[in-house]
Short mmCIF file of N, CA and C in Angstrom, two decimals:
data_model
loop_
_atom_site.label_atom_id
_atom_site.label_comp_id
_atom_site.label_asym_id
_atom_site.label_seq_id
_atom_site.Cartn_x
_atom_site.Cartn_y
_atom_site.Cartn_z
N UNK A 1 2.08 -14.55 -2.79
CA UNK A 1 2.54 -14.41 -4.15
C UNK A 1 1.38 -13.92 -5.03
N UNK A 2 1.73 -13.19 -6.04
CA UNK A 2 0.71 -12.62 -6.91
C UNK A 2 -0.14 -13.68 -7.59
N UNK A 3 0.45 -14.85 -7.88
CA UNK A 3 -0.32 -15.87 -8.59
C UNK A 3 -1.37 -16.54 -7.71
N UNK A 4 -1.28 -16.38 -6.39
CA UNK A 4 -2.28 -16.96 -5.51
C UNK A 4 -3.11 -15.89 -4.79
N UNK A 5 -3.02 -14.65 -5.24
CA UNK A 5 -3.71 -13.54 -4.58
C UNK A 5 -5.23 -13.74 -4.57
N UNK A 6 -5.78 -14.34 -5.60
CA UNK A 6 -7.23 -14.54 -5.67
C UNK A 6 -7.72 -15.46 -4.56
N UNK A 7 -6.87 -16.31 -4.05
CA UNK A 7 -7.24 -17.25 -2.99
C UNK A 7 -7.17 -16.61 -1.60
N UNK A 8 -6.57 -15.45 -1.49
CA UNK A 8 -6.37 -14.78 -0.22
C UNK A 8 -7.67 -14.17 0.27
N UNK A 9 -8.00 -14.41 1.52
CA UNK A 9 -9.19 -13.81 2.13
C UNK A 9 -8.81 -12.42 2.65
N UNK A 10 -9.07 -11.40 1.84
CA UNK A 10 -8.67 -10.04 2.19
C UNK A 10 -9.33 -9.55 3.47
N UNK A 11 -10.58 -9.95 3.69
CA UNK A 11 -11.26 -9.51 4.91
C UNK A 11 -10.56 -10.05 6.16
N UNK A 12 -10.13 -11.30 6.12
CA UNK A 12 -9.42 -11.89 7.25
C UNK A 12 -8.07 -11.21 7.46
N UNK A 13 -7.34 -10.99 6.38
CA UNK A 13 -6.06 -10.30 6.48
C UNK A 13 -6.27 -8.89 7.02
N UNK A 14 -7.27 -8.22 6.52
CA UNK A 14 -7.52 -6.83 6.92
C UNK A 14 -7.88 -6.72 8.39
N UNK A 15 -8.60 -7.69 8.95
CA UNK A 15 -8.97 -7.60 10.37
C UNK A 15 -7.74 -7.61 11.25
N UNK A 16 -6.67 -8.21 10.80
CA UNK A 16 -5.42 -8.22 11.57
C UNK A 16 -4.78 -6.83 11.63
N UNK A 17 -5.23 -5.94 10.75
CA UNK A 17 -4.68 -4.58 10.70
C UNK A 17 -5.58 -3.57 11.40
N UNK A 18 -6.66 -4.04 12.02
CA UNK A 18 -7.58 -3.15 12.74
C UNK A 18 -6.79 -2.37 13.80
N UNK A 19 -6.99 -1.05 13.78
CA UNK A 19 -6.34 -0.19 14.75
C UNK A 19 -4.89 0.14 14.44
N UNK A 20 -4.35 -0.39 13.37
CA UNK A 20 -2.94 -0.15 13.00
C UNK A 20 -2.82 0.99 12.01
N UNK A 21 -1.63 1.54 11.93
CA UNK A 21 -1.29 2.53 10.92
C UNK A 21 -0.71 1.75 9.75
N UNK A 22 -1.33 1.89 8.57
CA UNK A 22 -0.97 1.05 7.42
C UNK A 22 -0.54 1.92 6.25
N UNK A 23 0.52 1.50 5.59
CA UNK A 23 1.02 2.17 4.40
C UNK A 23 1.12 1.14 3.28
N UNK A 24 0.49 1.41 2.15
CA UNK A 24 0.48 0.50 1.01
C UNK A 24 0.96 1.24 -0.24
N UNK A 25 1.79 0.59 -1.04
CA UNK A 25 2.28 1.17 -2.28
C UNK A 25 1.83 0.28 -3.43
N UNK A 26 1.24 0.90 -4.43
CA UNK A 26 0.83 0.18 -5.63
C UNK A 26 1.52 0.77 -6.84
N UNK A 27 1.79 -0.09 -7.81
CA UNK A 27 2.46 0.34 -9.04
C UNK A 27 1.47 0.33 -10.19
N UNK A 28 1.27 1.49 -10.80
CA UNK A 28 0.28 1.64 -11.85
C UNK A 28 0.54 0.79 -13.08
N UNK A 29 1.79 0.45 -13.36
CA UNK A 29 2.14 -0.34 -14.55
C UNK A 29 2.39 -1.81 -14.20
N UNK A 30 1.94 -2.23 -13.03
CA UNK A 30 2.18 -3.59 -12.56
C UNK A 30 1.36 -4.60 -13.36
N UNK A 31 2.04 -5.43 -14.12
CA UNK A 31 1.39 -6.47 -14.89
C UNK A 31 1.32 -7.79 -14.11
N UNK A 32 2.14 -7.92 -13.08
CA UNK A 32 2.17 -9.13 -12.26
C UNK A 32 1.01 -9.13 -11.27
N UNK A 33 0.82 -8.01 -10.61
CA UNK A 33 -0.25 -7.87 -9.60
C UNK A 33 -1.03 -6.59 -9.92
N UNK A 34 -1.93 -6.65 -10.90
CA UNK A 34 -2.67 -5.44 -11.32
C UNK A 34 -3.43 -4.80 -10.17
N UNK A 35 -3.43 -3.48 -10.15
CA UNK A 35 -4.06 -2.73 -9.08
C UNK A 35 -5.51 -3.13 -8.83
N UNK A 36 -6.29 -3.31 -9.90
CA UNK A 36 -7.71 -3.58 -9.73
C UNK A 36 -8.00 -4.93 -9.08
N UNK A 37 -7.05 -5.85 -9.16
CA UNK A 37 -7.25 -7.17 -8.58
C UNK A 37 -6.58 -7.35 -7.23
N UNK A 38 -5.56 -6.56 -6.95
CA UNK A 38 -4.78 -6.75 -5.74
C UNK A 38 -4.77 -5.53 -4.83
N UNK A 39 -4.31 -4.42 -5.35
CA UNK A 39 -4.11 -3.23 -4.51
C UNK A 39 -5.43 -2.60 -4.06
N UNK A 40 -6.30 -2.27 -4.99
CA UNK A 40 -7.55 -1.58 -4.63
C UNK A 40 -8.42 -2.41 -3.68
N UNK A 41 -8.61 -3.72 -3.91
CA UNK A 41 -9.39 -4.50 -2.96
C UNK A 41 -8.75 -4.57 -1.57
N UNK A 42 -7.42 -4.62 -1.51
CA UNK A 42 -6.74 -4.65 -0.22
C UNK A 42 -6.93 -3.33 0.52
N UNK A 43 -6.76 -2.21 -0.17
CA UNK A 43 -6.97 -0.90 0.46
C UNK A 43 -8.40 -0.80 1.00
N UNK A 44 -9.38 -1.20 0.21
CA UNK A 44 -10.78 -1.14 0.65
C UNK A 44 -11.03 -2.03 1.85
N UNK A 45 -10.47 -3.23 1.85
CA UNK A 45 -10.66 -4.16 2.97
C UNK A 45 -10.01 -3.64 4.25
N UNK A 46 -8.82 -3.07 4.13
CA UNK A 46 -8.13 -2.53 5.31
C UNK A 46 -8.92 -1.35 5.88
N UNK A 47 -9.42 -0.49 5.02
CA UNK A 47 -10.23 0.64 5.50
C UNK A 47 -11.50 0.14 6.18
N UNK A 48 -12.18 -0.82 5.56
CA UNK A 48 -13.42 -1.34 6.11
C UNK A 48 -13.19 -2.05 7.44
N UNK A 49 -12.02 -2.63 7.62
CA UNK A 49 -11.72 -3.37 8.85
C UNK A 49 -11.37 -2.45 10.01
N UNK A 50 -11.18 -1.17 9.72
CA UNK A 50 -10.94 -0.22 10.81
C UNK A 50 -9.49 0.05 11.14
N UNK A 51 -8.64 0.07 10.14
CA UNK A 51 -7.26 0.48 10.39
C UNK A 51 -7.28 1.91 10.90
N UNK A 52 -6.38 2.23 11.81
CA UNK A 52 -6.35 3.58 12.40
C UNK A 52 -6.10 4.64 11.33
N UNK A 53 -5.15 4.38 10.47
CA UNK A 53 -4.82 5.27 9.37
C UNK A 53 -4.39 4.42 8.20
N UNK A 54 -4.87 4.76 7.02
CA UNK A 54 -4.44 4.05 5.80
C UNK A 54 -3.90 5.08 4.83
N UNK A 55 -2.67 4.92 4.42
CA UNK A 55 -2.08 5.74 3.37
C UNK A 55 -1.83 4.83 2.19
N UNK A 56 -2.39 5.17 1.07
CA UNK A 56 -2.14 4.39 -0.14
C UNK A 56 -1.51 5.30 -1.18
N UNK A 57 -0.39 4.86 -1.69
CA UNK A 57 0.39 5.63 -2.63
C UNK A 57 0.53 4.83 -3.92
N UNK A 58 0.27 5.50 -5.03
CA UNK A 58 0.45 4.88 -6.34
C UNK A 58 1.63 5.54 -7.04
N UNK A 59 2.47 4.73 -7.63
CA UNK A 59 3.58 5.25 -8.41
C UNK A 59 3.45 4.73 -9.84
N UNK A 60 4.00 5.47 -10.78
CA UNK A 60 3.93 5.09 -12.19
C UNK A 60 5.10 4.18 -12.51
N UNK A 61 4.96 2.92 -12.12
CA UNK A 61 6.06 1.98 -12.30
C UNK A 61 5.51 0.57 -12.45
N UNK A 62 6.43 -0.40 -12.56
CA UNK A 62 6.05 -1.80 -12.70
C UNK A 62 6.19 -2.52 -11.36
N UNK A 63 6.08 -3.82 -11.38
CA UNK A 63 6.03 -4.62 -10.16
C UNK A 63 7.25 -4.46 -9.25
N UNK A 64 8.44 -4.38 -9.80
CA UNK A 64 9.62 -4.30 -8.95
C UNK A 64 10.09 -2.87 -8.69
N UNK A 65 9.32 -1.90 -9.09
CA UNK A 65 9.55 -0.48 -8.81
C UNK A 65 10.96 0.02 -9.15
N UNK A 66 11.48 -0.29 -10.32
CA UNK A 66 12.86 0.12 -10.62
C UNK A 66 13.04 1.60 -10.89
N UNK A 67 12.04 2.26 -11.47
CA UNK A 67 12.21 3.66 -11.87
C UNK A 67 11.77 4.65 -10.80
N UNK A 68 11.05 4.21 -9.83
CA UNK A 68 10.47 5.14 -8.86
C UNK A 68 10.95 4.90 -7.44
N UNK A 69 12.13 4.34 -7.30
CA UNK A 69 12.64 4.07 -5.96
C UNK A 69 12.68 5.33 -5.10
N UNK A 70 13.11 6.46 -5.67
CA UNK A 70 13.17 7.71 -4.91
C UNK A 70 11.77 8.17 -4.50
N UNK A 71 10.79 8.03 -5.39
CA UNK A 71 9.42 8.44 -5.07
C UNK A 71 8.85 7.57 -3.95
N UNK A 72 9.12 6.27 -4.00
CA UNK A 72 8.63 5.37 -2.96
C UNK A 72 9.32 5.69 -1.63
N UNK A 73 10.62 5.89 -1.67
CA UNK A 73 11.36 6.23 -0.45
C UNK A 73 10.83 7.53 0.15
N UNK A 74 10.60 8.54 -0.67
CA UNK A 74 10.05 9.80 -0.17
C UNK A 74 8.67 9.60 0.46
N UNK A 75 7.83 8.80 -0.18
CA UNK A 75 6.49 8.53 0.35
C UNK A 75 6.56 7.81 1.68
N UNK A 76 7.48 6.85 1.79
CA UNK A 76 7.64 6.12 3.06
C UNK A 76 8.09 7.08 4.16
N UNK A 77 9.05 7.94 3.88
CA UNK A 77 9.51 8.88 4.89
C UNK A 77 8.41 9.85 5.31
N UNK A 78 7.61 10.33 4.34
CA UNK A 78 6.48 11.21 4.70
C UNK A 78 5.52 10.48 5.63
N UNK A 79 5.24 9.20 5.32
CA UNK A 79 4.33 8.40 6.13
C UNK A 79 4.89 8.19 7.54
N UNK A 80 6.16 7.84 7.64
CA UNK A 80 6.77 7.62 8.95
C UNK A 80 6.72 8.90 9.78
N UNK A 81 7.08 10.01 9.16
CA UNK A 81 7.08 11.27 9.91
C UNK A 81 5.69 11.69 10.33
N UNK A 82 4.72 11.57 9.45
CA UNK A 82 3.38 12.08 9.77
C UNK A 82 2.55 11.09 10.57
N UNK A 83 2.44 9.84 10.13
CA UNK A 83 1.52 8.89 10.75
C UNK A 83 2.17 8.08 11.87
N UNK A 84 3.47 7.89 11.84
CA UNK A 84 4.11 7.08 12.86
C UNK A 84 4.75 7.93 13.96
N UNK A 85 5.36 9.04 13.58
CA UNK A 85 6.02 9.91 14.54
C UNK A 85 5.18 11.12 14.94
N UNK A 86 4.11 11.36 14.19
CA UNK A 86 3.22 12.47 14.50
C UNK A 86 3.79 13.85 14.25
N UNK A 87 4.79 13.94 13.39
CA UNK A 87 5.36 15.25 13.06
C UNK A 87 4.42 16.03 12.18
N UNK A 88 4.33 17.31 12.42
CA UNK A 88 3.51 18.21 11.59
C UNK A 88 4.36 18.67 10.42
N UNK A 89 3.67 19.04 9.34
CA UNK A 89 4.36 19.55 8.14
C UNK A 89 4.98 20.89 8.41
#
């Protein structure tokens, strides 16, 4: 939960993603889980831990992503096709 994010050991969580293909979505207008406290540190920890591939996507939306559902869906499909299925553009 966002209210306990500060207690989370990001390095420990990130080591579980070593060698994995990871996709993370952050919302630029998120007041519940601000990017600088939650998203950016997680992306950095996952990269430092050695994830095989890290895709981080930012959308101009709030915590529950109501206005950018199509943008998030498109980003997920691009990620699945390129990083998970290995399809070329």
